[in-house]
Amino acid sequence: MRPLTEEETRVMFEKIAKYIGENLQLLVDRPDGTYCFRLHNDRVYYVSEKILKLAANISGDKLVSLGTCFGKFTKTHKFRLHITALDYLAPYAKYKVWIKPGAEQSFLYGNHVLKSGLGRITESTCQYQGVVVYSMADVPLGTHILLRYKRPETGDSFANSSQVQLKKKKSAYTLENILQGKIWPS
Amino acid sequence: MEGQSVEELLAKAERDEAERLQRITVHKELELEFDLGNLLALDRNPPTGLRRAGPTPEAELQALARDNTQLLINQLWQLPTERVEEALVARLPEPTTRLPREKPVPRPRPLTRWQQFARLKGIRPKKKTNLVWDEVSGQWRRRWGYQRARDDTKEWLIEVPGGADPLEDQFAKRIQAKKERVAKNELNRLRNLARAHKMQLPSAAGMHPTGHQSKEELGRAMQVAKVSTASVGRFQERLPKEKAPRGSGKKRKFQPLFGDFAAEKKSQLELLRVMNSKKPQLDVTRATNKQMREEDQEEAAKKRKMSQKGKMNSAPPRSGGKRKGEHHQGGKRRK
């Protein structure tokens, strides 16, 4: 078990910042305690100082896990974010996508979400943006990257997109005309 | 008056005596078992006093301890005493209680090379006498060790063998041979020991005494030899096609596990700040799309004007205006 090096921290922050942006500093600097990232067997764990001190008493080869696993570093030192990090990413997510109950099951089994399965989406989400996927009951399901999404190209896009949001609630078919493309998992 | 006082004194003395006796005599239903070698007293009386005591049996416990200790001391006073340097000392008997092992049972050691060989071949050690008759000195000498029976280094006359160099020192040769044998024996002993403890021996420059070494071992020995210079191998030349050794860099040093948490937090926040500052505030795709849209609108407006003018000058109106190509699909078209 050891702290992350500069390089590893940078790679990990870049990945996480895709989903939560500058809210990442709220994870680093928390008012209710000192939390830190530690690397153990190529996995990154987010753990409070108190638990870290207890875990230091366990020998490295016997220690399985500590705190919350955020993800792991692959052999070529890329950071892969795990689902166990969702509890910490969901509250700080910048761009959210809500999917319909019908598409939810298909999504949980690893399939793509089509435009017909999309319920709501945060305005001003742009293409290739990392989003957090929610079910209609506001339960976070996972994280993804939004592909081939085009917002309505009119002058006052802000106002229009809010109108679009409202329209979505009435009927989903209007949305189909506006949104194009698929939402692919990351 | 005096008689009374004398009587009083006597009575008092008697009372004191009784008290003292009472203090040192303890009544127990069952006698205690003593192991004076370990200074142990075993009390098998049922602890009725303690049971009756209640939540805080402190006083009862103390009384019990005091009584039992008194009995033990009484037993100690009955031991044979002696005087050692102005101190009266009681000699304790042998302990009768058998104490359990302090350390676990030792593991069986791995067999040495000779033992393995002997086991394979079925060789059993022959019983030999310790002393051997030595003709030369005319007395019984040891088989091996100090002043042994047949020590060839101690001979005063050695015939030069037929094929040897006449100027060679035969005595020195024998002494040299003995030294080599001793060294070899020592090496084997250490190797057996290392095998038993699964440790690595610091080899003499990585070279094997008899020369049978694998390629990897020779490579390692060569690397060690290269680095064993005053400048730690920096100016050692390599052969033309020789490759640089793998893994010869410095070992990576990581931050300690509980370093300074505040410093760690600060450096991470700093890293985040730098990362955010590097990101462009302007969303490039959005900006370019907006620009292209504006250009398209301008072009469309111009064309409309031109076509209107053209219309007024000549032919009937075309269905200008909304042409498919001009409809807003800026990003897609440009892609």
Short mmCIF file of C-alpha atoms in Angstrom, two decimals:
data_model
loop_
_atom_site.label_atom_id
_atom_site.label_comp_id
_atom_site.label_asym_id
_atom_site.label_seq_id
_atom_site.Cartn_x
_atom_site.Cartn_y
_atom_site.Cartn_z
CA MET A 1 0.00 0.00 0.00
CA ARG A 2 1.40 3.39 -0.89
CA PRO A 3 0.27 6.86 -1.83
CA LEU A 4 -0.07 7.71 -5.51
CA THR A 5 2.78 9.35 -7.39
CA GLU A 6 2.30 12.67 -9.19
CA GLU A 7 1.83 10.98 -12.52
CA GLU A 8 -0.72 8.50 -11.26
CA THR A 9 -2.66 11.22 -9.43
CA ARG A 10 -2.80 13.28 -12.58
CA VAL A 11 -4.09 10.39 -14.70
CA MET A 12 -6.72 9.52 -12.12
CA PHE A 13 -7.90 13.09 -11.64
CA GLU A 14 -8.22 13.56 -15.37
CA LYS A 15 -10.47 10.55 -15.58
CA ILE A 16 -12.63 11.52 -12.64
CA ALA A 17 -12.81 15.14 -13.72
CA LYS A 18 -14.51 13.98 -16.91
CA TYR A 19 -17.57 13.17 -14.84
CA ILE A 20 -17.54 15.61 -11.99
CA GLY A 21 -15.36 18.43 -13.24
CA GLU A 22 -14.12 20.88 -10.67
CA ASN A 23 -16.26 19.29 -7.94
CA LEU A 24 -13.33 16.90 -7.59
CA GLN A 25 -11.75 19.27 -5.13
CA LEU A 26 -14.69 18.56 -2.83
CA LEU A 27 -13.55 14.95 -2.74
CA VAL A 28 -9.96 15.88 -2.05
CA ASP A 29 -10.68 18.53 0.54
CA ARG A 30 -13.59 17.43 2.70
CA PRO A 31 -14.90 19.37 5.66
CA ASP A 32 -15.89 16.27 7.66
CA GLY A 33 -12.54 14.48 7.74
CA THR A 34 -9.24 13.75 6.04
CA TYR A 35 -9.72 11.35 3.18
CA CYS A 36 -6.94 10.21 0.92
CA PHE A 37 -6.23 7.98 -2.05
CA ARG A 38 -4.00 4.99 -1.57
CA LEU A 39 -2.74 2.46 -4.08
CA HIS A 40 -2.77 -1.23 -3.22
CA ASN A 41 -2.15 -3.96 -5.79
CA ASP A 42 -2.79 -1.50 -8.66
CA ARG A 43 -6.15 -0.48 -7.24
CA VAL A 44 -6.90 2.98 -5.95
CA TYR A 45 -8.83 3.19 -2.68
CA TYR A 46 -10.48 6.28 -1.23
CA VAL A 47 -10.15 5.92 2.50
CA SER A 48 -10.44 8.05 5.60
CA GLU A 49 -7.35 8.64 7.69
CA LYS A 50 -8.76 6.69 10.63
CA ILE A 51 -9.39 3.56 8.56
CA LEU A 52 -6.00 3.96 6.88
CA LYS A 53 -4.26 3.86 10.23
CA LEU A 54 -6.08 0.65 11.09
CA ALA A 55 -5.35 -0.90 7.71
CA ALA A 56 -1.66 -0.21 8.08
CA ASN A 57 -1.57 -2.91 10.72
CA ILE A 58 -2.46 -5.60 8.20
CA SER A 59 0.35 -7.04 6.11
CA GLY A 60 0.25 -6.18 2.43
CA ASP A 61 -0.23 -9.68 1.09
CA LYS A 62 -3.15 -10.33 3.44
CA LEU A 63 -4.91 -7.01 2.84
CA VAL A 64 -7.71 -7.36 0.31
CA SER A 65 -9.41 -4.00 0.27
CA LEU A 66 -9.86 -0.84 2.29
CA GLY A 67 -12.25 2.07 2.13
CA THR A 68 -13.88 2.45 -1.29
CA CYS A 69 -12.26 1.22 -4.46
CA PHE A 70 -12.36 3.98 -7.05
CA GLY A 71 -10.75 2.04 -9.82
CA LYS A 72 -7.55 0.42 -10.93
CA PHE A 73 -4.49 1.13 -12.99
CA THR A 74 -4.06 -1.19 -15.91
CA LYS A 75 -0.77 -2.69 -17.03
CA THR A 76 -0.11 0.25 -19.30
CA HIS A 77 -0.90 2.69 -16.48
CA LYS A 78 -4.27 3.84 -17.67
CA PHE A 79 -6.89 4.45 -15.04
CA ARG A 80 -10.11 2.50 -15.23
CA LEU A 81 -12.96 3.82 -13.10
CA HIS A 82 -15.01 1.20 -11.28
CA ILE A 83 -18.70 1.13 -10.41
CA THR A 84 -17.83 1.22 -6.71
CA ALA A 85 -16.89 4.86 -7.16
CA LEU A 86 -20.45 5.74 -8.15
CA ASP A 87 -21.49 6.63 -4.61
CA TYR A 88 -18.97 9.42 -4.61
CA LEU A 89 -19.38 10.55 -8.20
CA ALA A 90 -23.16 10.71 -8.34
CA PRO A 91 -23.69 13.58 -5.88
CA TYR A 92 -21.09 15.72 -7.62
CA ALA A 93 -22.03 14.92 -11.18
CA LYS A 94 -22.20 17.88 -13.53
CA TYR A 95 -24.09 16.31 -16.41
CA LYS A 96 -26.83 13.80 -15.76
CA VAL A 97 -28.92 11.61 -17.99
CA TRP A 98 -32.13 9.95 -16.93
CA ILE A 99 -33.25 6.83 -18.75
CA LYS A 100 -36.68 5.32 -18.98
CA PRO A 101 -37.66 2.20 -17.06
CA GLY A 102 -37.79 0.13 -20.22
CA ALA A 103 -34.24 0.97 -21.19
CA GLU A 104 -32.97 0.72 -17.66
CA GLN A 105 -32.88 -3.07 -17.56
CA SER A 106 -31.20 -3.28 -20.93
CA PHE A 107 -28.65 -0.72 -19.82
CA LEU A 108 -27.84 -2.59 -16.64
CA TYR A 109 -27.05 -5.65 -18.70
CA GLY A 110 -24.49 -3.70 -20.65
CA ASN A 111 -26.33 -2.65 -23.79
CA HIS A 112 -26.30 0.74 -25.43
CA VAL A 113 -29.04 3.20 -24.67
CA LEU A 114 -30.81 4.45 -27.74
CA LYS A 115 -32.45 7.77 -28.12
CA SER A 116 -35.82 6.22 -27.48
CA GLY A 117 -34.69 5.12 -24.06
CA LEU A 118 -33.64 8.54 -22.96
CA GLY A 119 -35.84 10.36 -20.46
CA ARG A 120 -34.20 13.61 -19.40
CA ILE A 121 -30.83 15.14 -19.89
CA THR A 122 -29.04 18.06 -18.32
CA GLU A 123 -29.03 21.06 -20.57
CA SER A 124 -25.82 22.23 -22.22
CA THR A 125 -24.44 18.72 -22.34
CA CYS A 126 -22.08 18.60 -25.24
CA GLN A 127 -20.74 15.76 -27.30
CA TYR A 128 -18.29 13.29 -25.77
CA GLN A 129 -19.22 14.53 -22.34
CA GLY A 130 -18.94 12.21 -19.39
CA VAL A 131 -22.36 11.82 -17.81
CA VAL A 132 -23.84 9.98 -14.86
CA VAL A 133 -26.81 7.84 -15.75
CA TYR A 134 -29.82 7.81 -13.46
CA SER A 135 -33.03 5.88 -13.51
CA MET A 136 -36.30 7.79 -13.45
CA ALA A 137 -36.43 7.33 -9.69
CA ASP A 138 -33.17 9.28 -9.32
CA VAL A 139 -31.12 6.22 -8.54
CA PRO A 140 -27.62 6.48 -10.02
CA LEU A 141 -26.92 3.54 -12.29
CA GLY A 142 -23.55 4.22 -13.82
CA THR A 143 -21.34 6.58 -15.76
CA HIS A 144 -20.95 7.01 -19.50
CA ILE A 145 -19.80 9.14 -22.35
CA LEU A 146 -22.35 10.82 -24.51
CA LEU A 147 -21.72 10.35 -28.22
CA ARG A 148 -23.20 12.07 -31.24
CA TYR A 149 -25.50 14.29 -29.33
CA LYS A 150 -26.51 17.48 -31.01
CA ARG A 151 -28.38 20.16 -29.28
CA PRO A 152 -30.85 22.31 -31.20
CA GLU A 153 -28.84 24.79 -33.23
CA THR A 154 -30.81 27.96 -32.76
CA GLY A 155 -29.66 31.33 -31.54
CA ASP A 156 -31.14 31.29 -28.10
CA SER A 157 -30.21 27.71 -27.39
CA PHE A 158 -30.57 28.10 -23.65
CA ALA A 159 -34.20 29.05 -23.67
CA ASN A 160 -35.07 26.55 -26.38
CA SER A 161 -33.46 23.69 -24.64
CA SER A 162 -35.48 24.44 -21.54
CA GLN A 163 -38.59 24.40 -23.68
CA VAL A 164 -37.40 21.12 -25.03
CA GLN A 165 -37.10 19.80 -21.50
CA LEU A 166 -40.67 20.66 -20.82
CA LYS A 167 -41.80 19.10 -24.01
CA LYS A 168 -40.02 15.94 -23.09
CA LYS A 169 -42.24 15.59 -20.11
CA LYS A 170 -45.32 15.74 -22.21
CA SER A 171 -44.29 13.41 -24.98
CA ALA A 172 -41.10 11.71 -25.76
CA TYR A 173 -41.64 11.72 -29.51
CA THR A 174 -40.83 15.39 -29.88
CA LEU A 175 -37.46 14.68 -28.32
CA GLU A 176 -36.69 12.08 -30.94
CA ASN A 177 -36.71 14.72 -33.58
CA ILE A 178 -34.20 16.79 -31.69
CA LEU A 179 -31.79 14.34 -30.29
CA GLN A 180 -29.82 12.10 -32.57
CA GLY A 181 -27.41 9.38 -31.94
CA LYS A 182 -26.64 6.85 -29.28
CA ILE A 183 -25.28 7.08 -25.80
CA TRP A 184 -22.43 4.66 -25.41
CA PRO A 185 -20.94 3.33 -22.13
CA SER A 186 -17.39 4.45 -21.29
CA MET B 1 0.63 -1.88 91.76
CA GLU B 2 3.73 -3.43 90.30
CA GLY B 3 2.30 -6.87 90.62
CA GLN B 4 -0.74 -5.72 88.78
CA SER B 5 1.41 -4.13 86.13
CA VAL B 6 3.47 -7.32 85.91
CA GLU B 7 0.29 -9.33 85.54
CA GLU B 8 -0.92 -6.88 83.01
CA LEU B 9 2.35 -7.14 81.15
CA LEU B 10 2.21 -10.92 81.17
CA ALA B 11 -1.40 -10.91 80.01
CA LYS B 12 -0.49 -8.44 77.34
CA ALA B 13 2.44 -10.56 76.26
CA GLU B 14 0.18 -13.58 76.12
CA ARG B 15 -2.34 -11.69 74.08
CA ASP B 16 0.34 -10.51 71.71
CA GLU B 17 1.65 -14.03 71.35
CA ALA B 18 -1.85 -15.34 70.60
CA GLU B 19 -2.40 -12.59 68.09
CA ARG B 20 0.85 -13.32 66.36
CA LEU B 21 0.08 -16.99 66.27
CA GLN B 22 -3.33 -16.21 64.95
CA ARG B 23 -1.78 -14.12 62.25
CA ILE B 24 0.62 -16.74 61.14
CA THR B 25 -1.68 -19.71 61.50
CA VAL B 26 -4.32 -20.02 58.86
CA HIS B 27 -7.15 -22.51 59.09
CA LYS B 28 -8.09 -24.20 55.85
CA GLU B 29 -10.45 -27.12 55.34
CA LEU B 30 -8.26 -28.67 52.66
CA GLU B 31 -4.53 -28.47 52.90
CA LEU B 32 -2.75 -26.53 50.18
CA GLU B 33 -0.49 -28.24 47.67
CA PHE B 34 2.96 -26.76 47.48
CA ASP B 35 5.55 -26.78 44.72
CA LEU B 36 8.33 -24.89 46.45
CA GLY B 37 10.70 -25.21 43.50
CA ASN B 38 8.37 -22.93 41.55
CA LEU B 39 7.15 -21.06 44.67
CA LEU B 40 3.71 -22.35 43.89
CA ALA B 41 0.82 -22.93 46.34
CA LEU B 42 -2.35 -24.58 45.07
CA ASP B 43 -5.56 -23.93 47.02
CA ARG B 44 -8.34 -26.38 46.31
CA ASN B 45 -10.78 -25.04 48.88
CA PRO B 46 -14.16 -24.03 47.44
CA PRO B 47 -14.40 -20.20 47.22
CA THR B 48 -17.53 -19.82 49.35
CA GLY B 49 -16.30 -16.54 50.81
CA LEU B 50 -15.92 -15.05 47.38
CA ARG B 51 -19.30 -16.25 46.22
CA ARG B 52 -20.95 -14.61 49.20
CA ALA B 53 -19.04 -11.39 48.66
CA GLY B 54 -21.20 -9.69 46.03
CA PRO B 55 -20.24 -7.26 43.23
CA THR B 56 -16.94 -6.02 44.75
CA PRO B 57 -15.10 -8.86 46.39
CA GLU B 58 -11.95 -6.79 46.90
CA ALA B 59 -11.68 -7.24 50.65
CA GLU B 60 -12.36 -10.99 50.45
CA LEU B 61 -9.85 -11.46 47.67
CA GLN B 62 -7.22 -9.62 49.60
CA ALA B 63 -7.87 -11.72 52.72
CA LEU B 64 -7.65 -14.92 50.67
CA ALA B 65 -4.41 -13.85 49.04
CA ARG B 66 -2.93 -12.91 52.40
CA ASP B 67 -3.84 -16.25 53.94
CA ASN B 68 -2.43 -18.31 51.11
CA THR B 69 0.78 -16.29 50.96
CA GLN B 70 1.15 -16.76 54.73
CA LEU B 71 0.90 -20.52 54.30
CA LEU B 72 3.48 -20.49 51.50
CA ILE B 73 5.90 -18.44 53.56
CA ASN B 74 5.39 -20.82 56.49
CA GLN B 75 6.43 -23.67 54.21
CA LEU B 76 9.47 -21.75 53.01
CA TRP B 77 10.59 -21.18 56.58
CA GLN B 78 10.67 -24.95 57.07
CA LEU B 79 13.25 -25.45 54.31
CA PRO B 80 16.92 -26.06 55.16
CA THR B 81 18.66 -22.71 55.34
CA GLU B 82 22.25 -21.70 54.83
CA ARG B 83 24.29 -18.57 55.05
CA VAL B 84 25.57 -16.99 51.83
CA GLU B 85 27.56 -13.77 52.33
CA GLU B 86 25.79 -12.60 55.47
CA ALA B 87 22.34 -13.45 54.09
CA LEU B 88 20.13 -16.26 55.27
CA VAL B 89 19.13 -18.29 52.26
CA ALA B 90 16.68 -21.18 51.95
CA ARG B 91 17.58 -23.81 49.41
CA LEU B 92 14.52 -24.56 47.23
CA PRO B 93 13.84 -28.14 46.21
CA GLU B 94 13.48 -29.25 42.60
CA PRO B 95 10.24 -28.03 40.94
CA THR B 96 7.66 -30.74 40.61
CA THR B 97 5.28 -29.00 38.20
CA ARG B 98 6.21 -29.50 34.59
CA LEU B 99 5.96 -26.20 32.71
CA PRO B 100 4.92 -26.16 29.03
CA ARG B 101 7.37 -25.29 26.25
CA GLU B 102 8.21 -21.67 25.88
CA LYS B 103 8.95 -21.83 22.16
CA PRO B 104 7.35 -24.08 19.53
CA VAL B 105 8.92 -27.38 18.52
CA PRO B 106 11.80 -26.78 16.10
CA ARG B 107 11.17 -27.71 12.50
CA PRO B 108 13.18 -30.55 11.02
CA ARG B 109 16.15 -29.17 9.13
CA PRO B 110 16.63 -30.02 5.47
CA LEU B 111 19.22 -32.73 4.87
CA THR B 112 22.71 -31.77 3.83
CA ARG B 113 24.04 -32.87 0.47
CA TRP B 114 25.98 -35.75 2.02
CA GLN B 115 22.99 -36.91 4.04
CA GLN B 116 20.83 -36.92 0.91
CA PHE B 117 23.45 -38.92 -0.96
CA ALA B 118 23.92 -41.36 1.88
CA ARG B 119 20.21 -41.88 2.13
CA LEU B 120 19.98 -42.56 -1.56
CA LYS B 121 22.86 -45.01 -1.58
CA GLY B 122 21.92 -46.54 1.72
CA ILE B 123 25.22 -45.73 3.38
CA ARG B 124 25.17 -46.01 7.14
CA PRO B 125 27.79 -44.43 9.37
CA LYS B 126 30.38 -46.99 10.46
CA LYS B 127 31.24 -47.04 14.09
CA LYS B 128 34.87 -45.95 14.46
CA THR B 129 37.16 -45.82 17.46
CA ASN B 130 38.30 -42.41 18.63
CA LEU B 131 41.94 -43.40 19.09
CA VAL B 132 44.22 -44.97 16.55
CA TRP B 133 47.60 -46.56 17.11
CA ASP B 134 50.27 -44.33 15.62
CA GLU B 135 53.42 -46.27 14.63
CA VAL B 136 55.60 -43.25 14.17
CA SER B 137 55.11 -41.77 17.60
CA GLY B 138 54.44 -45.14 19.28
CA GLN B 139 51.33 -44.04 21.09
CA TRP B 140 47.56 -43.88 20.74
CA ARG B 141 46.58 -40.75 18.93
CA ARG B 142 43.25 -39.25 17.86
CA ARG B 143 41.76 -40.21 14.56
CA TRP B 144 41.33 -36.53 13.66
CA GLY B 145 41.97 -33.20 15.32
CA TYR B 146 44.90 -31.89 17.39
CA GLN B 147 47.95 -34.14 17.26
CA ARG B 148 46.22 -36.67 15.12
CA ALA B 149 47.68 -40.00 14.12
CA ARG B 150 48.49 -39.55 10.43
CA ASP B 151 49.05 -35.89 9.74
CA ASP B 152 50.82 -35.58 6.43
CA THR B 153 51.69 -31.93 6.94
CA LYS B 154 53.77 -32.81 9.98
CA GLU B 155 56.23 -35.15 8.21
CA TRP B 156 59.84 -34.22 8.44
CA LEU B 157 60.96 -36.07 5.30
CA ILE B 158 59.09 -36.19 1.98
CA GLU B 159 60.43 -37.99 -1.07
CA VAL B 160 60.14 -35.99 -4.23
CA PRO B 161 57.86 -38.03 -6.55
CA GLY B 162 59.22 -39.13 -9.91
CA GLY B 163 57.48 -36.75 -12.27
CA ALA B 164 57.54 -33.62 -10.11
CA ASP B 165 59.58 -30.49 -10.56
CA PRO B 166 62.75 -30.88 -8.36
CA LEU B 167 62.62 -27.25 -7.29
CA GLU B 168 59.05 -27.47 -6.02
CA ASP B 169 58.53 -27.22 -2.31
CA GLN B 170 56.67 -30.43 -1.37
CA PHE B 171 56.01 -29.32 2.18
CA ALA B 172 54.41 -26.10 1.02
CA LYS B 173 52.41 -28.09 -1.47
CA ARG B 174 50.95 -30.30 1.23
CA ILE B 175 50.12 -27.35 3.43
CA GLN B 176 48.45 -25.63 0.49
CA ALA B 177 46.39 -28.70 -0.30
CA LYS B 178 45.25 -28.87 3.31
CA LYS B 179 44.21 -25.23 3.25
CA GLU B 180 42.19 -25.81 0.12
CA ARG B 181 40.45 -28.80 1.67
CA VAL B 182 39.58 -26.81 4.76
CA ALA B 183 38.23 -23.96 2.68
CA LYS B 184 36.14 -26.30 0.59
CA ASN B 185 34.75 -27.94 3.69
CA GLU B 186 33.85 -24.57 5.16
CA LEU B 187 32.15 -23.51 1.96
CA ASN B 188 30.07 -26.66 1.88
CA ARG B 189 29.11 -26.21 5.50
CA LEU B 190 27.96 -22.67 4.84
CA ARG B 191 26.04 -23.74 1.82
CA ASN B 192 24.26 -26.43 3.78
CA LEU B 193 23.44 -23.82 6.38
CA ALA B 194 22.15 -21.41 3.77
CA ARG B 195 20.01 -24.11 2.27
CA ALA B 196 18.61 -24.88 5.69
CA HIS B 197 17.75 -21.26 6.33
CA LYS B 198 16.87 -20.51 2.71
CA MET B 199 19.29 -17.62 2.61
CA GLN B 200 21.61 -16.56 -0.12
CA LEU B 201 25.35 -16.81 0.36
CA PRO B 202 27.44 -13.80 -0.61
CA SER B 203 29.43 -15.56 -3.28
CA ALA B 204 33.09 -14.79 -3.85
CA ALA B 205 32.66 -12.49 -6.87
CA GLY B 206 29.84 -14.71 -8.07
CA MET B 207 32.26 -17.29 -9.37
CA HIS B 208 31.85 -20.95 -8.65
CA PRO B 209 34.95 -22.73 -7.36
CA THR B 210 34.74 -25.55 -9.87
CA GLY B 211 33.68 -23.35 -12.77
CA HIS B 212 30.32 -24.97 -13.66
CA GLN B 213 27.98 -22.00 -13.80
CA SER B 214 24.92 -21.14 -15.81
CA LYS B 215 24.75 -18.24 -18.22
CA GLU B 216 22.59 -16.13 -15.90
CA GLU B 217 24.94 -16.63 -12.96
CA LEU B 218 27.92 -15.61 -15.10
CA GLY B 219 26.02 -12.58 -16.34
CA ARG B 220 25.22 -11.52 -12.80
CA ALA B 221 28.82 -12.06 -11.71
CA MET B 222 29.97 -9.92 -14.61
CA GLN B 223 27.56 -7.12 -13.69
CA VAL B 224 28.67 -7.16 -10.09
CA ALA B 225 32.29 -7.03 -11.19
CA LYS B 226 31.53 -4.06 -13.44
CA VAL B 227 29.93 -2.11 -10.66
CA SER B 228 32.70 -2.92 -8.18
CA THR B 229 34.98 -0.07 -9.23
CA ALA B 230 35.77 3.18 -7.49
CA SER B 231 33.33 5.12 -9.66
CA VAL B 232 30.66 2.40 -9.34
CA GLY B 233 30.90 1.27 -12.95
CA ARG B 234 30.35 4.64 -14.60
CA PHE B 235 33.41 4.56 -16.83
CA GLN B 236 33.47 0.86 -17.64
CA GLU B 237 33.43 0.20 -21.37
CA ARG B 238 31.09 -2.29 -22.89
CA LEU B 239 31.79 -4.70 -25.71
CA PRO B 240 30.56 -3.58 -29.16
CA LYS B 241 27.36 -5.60 -29.16
CA GLU B 242 26.80 -5.81 -25.45
CA LYS B 243 23.43 -4.57 -24.24
CA ALA B 244 22.89 -2.37 -21.21
CA PRO B 245 21.92 -4.33 -18.11
CA ARG B 246 18.22 -4.43 -17.24
CA GLY B 247 16.92 -3.02 -13.97
CA SER B 248 20.15 -1.33 -12.99
CA GLY B 249 18.51 2.02 -12.27
CA LYS B 250 17.77 3.49 -8.90
CA LYS B 251 14.99 1.88 -6.92
CA ARG B 252 11.82 4.00 -7.00
CA LYS B 253 11.09 5.83 -3.81
CA PHE B 254 7.51 6.43 -2.82
CA GLN B 255 6.05 8.82 -0.33
CA PRO B 256 5.54 7.32 3.12
CA LEU B 257 2.12 5.88 3.85
CA PHE B 258 1.17 8.38 6.56
CA GLY B 259 3.00 11.33 5.22
CA ASP B 260 1.88 14.82 5.93
CA PHE B 261 -1.82 14.71 5.05
CA ALA B 262 -2.08 18.46 4.79
CA ALA B 263 0.83 18.61 2.35
CA GLU B 264 -0.65 15.83 0.28
CA LYS B 265 -3.98 17.62 0.11
CA LYS B 266 -2.29 20.86 -0.86
CA SER B 267 -0.32 19.26 -3.68
CA GLN B 268 -3.44 17.53 -5.02
CA LEU B 269 -5.43 20.76 -4.96
CA GLU B 270 -2.59 22.49 -6.73
CA LEU B 271 -2.59 19.78 -9.37
CA LEU B 272 -6.34 20.24 -9.83
CA ARG B 273 -5.94 23.98 -10.17
CA VAL B 274 -3.31 23.54 -12.85
CA MET B 275 -5.49 21.01 -14.67
CA ASN B 276 -8.49 23.31 -14.65
CA SER B 277 -6.47 26.28 -15.78
CA LYS B 278 -5.16 24.33 -18.77
CA LYS B 279 -8.66 23.52 -19.96
CA PRO B 280 -9.87 26.13 -22.44
CA GLN B 281 -12.70 28.24 -21.07
CA LEU B 282 -14.02 28.56 -24.59
CA ASP B 283 -15.74 25.51 -25.99
CA VAL B 284 -14.07 25.34 -29.35
CA THR B 285 -16.66 23.27 -31.22
CA ARG B 286 -19.51 25.42 -30.02
CA ALA B 287 -17.70 28.57 -30.99
CA THR B 288 -16.84 27.31 -34.48
CA ASN B 289 -20.37 26.05 -35.05
CA LYS B 290 -21.80 29.37 -34.02
CA GLN B 291 -19.36 31.15 -36.34
CA MET B 292 -20.26 28.93 -39.27
CA ARG B 293 -23.95 29.39 -38.60
CA GLU B 294 -23.57 33.14 -38.68
CA GLU B 295 -21.64 32.94 -41.94
CA ASP B 296 -24.33 30.73 -43.47
CA GLN B 297 -27.01 33.16 -42.39
CA GLU B 298 -25.16 36.05 -43.96
CA GLU B 299 -24.69 34.16 -47.19
CA ALA B 300 -28.33 33.17 -47.23
CA ALA B 301 -29.39 36.74 -46.66
CA LYS B 302 -27.15 37.96 -49.48
CA LYS B 303 -28.42 35.34 -51.89
CA ARG B 304 -31.97 36.22 -51.05
CA LYS B 305 -31.30 39.86 -51.83
CA MET B 306 -29.65 38.94 -55.10
CA SER B 307 -32.45 36.63 -56.09
CA GLN B 308 -35.03 39.27 -55.23
CA LYS B 309 -33.27 41.78 -57.38
CA GLY B 310 -33.00 39.19 -60.08
CA LYS B 311 -36.67 38.41 -59.70
CA MET B 312 -37.64 42.03 -60.16
CA ASN B 313 -35.44 42.27 -63.23
CA SER B 314 -36.40 39.07 -64.94
CA ALA B 315 -38.22 35.78 -64.80
CA PRO B 316 -40.89 34.36 -62.45
CA PRO B 317 -39.97 33.60 -58.89
CA ARG B 318 -38.25 30.41 -58.09
CA SER B 319 -38.91 28.63 -54.93
CA GLY B 320 -35.84 30.25 -53.44
CA GLY B 321 -35.65 30.68 -49.77
CA LYS B 322 -35.74 27.32 -48.22
CA ARG B 323 -33.32 25.12 -50.02
CA LYS B 324 -32.27 21.92 -48.51
CA GLY B 325 -28.59 22.63 -48.52
CA GLU B 326 -29.00 25.81 -46.57
CA HIS B 327 -30.94 24.39 -43.72
CA HIS B 328 -29.14 24.52 -40.41
CA GLN B 329 -27.12 21.42 -40.10
CA GLY B 330 -23.85 23.18 -39.66
CA GLY B 331 -21.88 20.71 -37.67
CA LYS B 332 -22.84 17.67 -39.68
CA ARG B 333 -22.10 19.16 -43.02
CA ARG B 334 -18.77 20.43 -41.98
CA LYS B 335 -17.88 17.06 -40.67
#
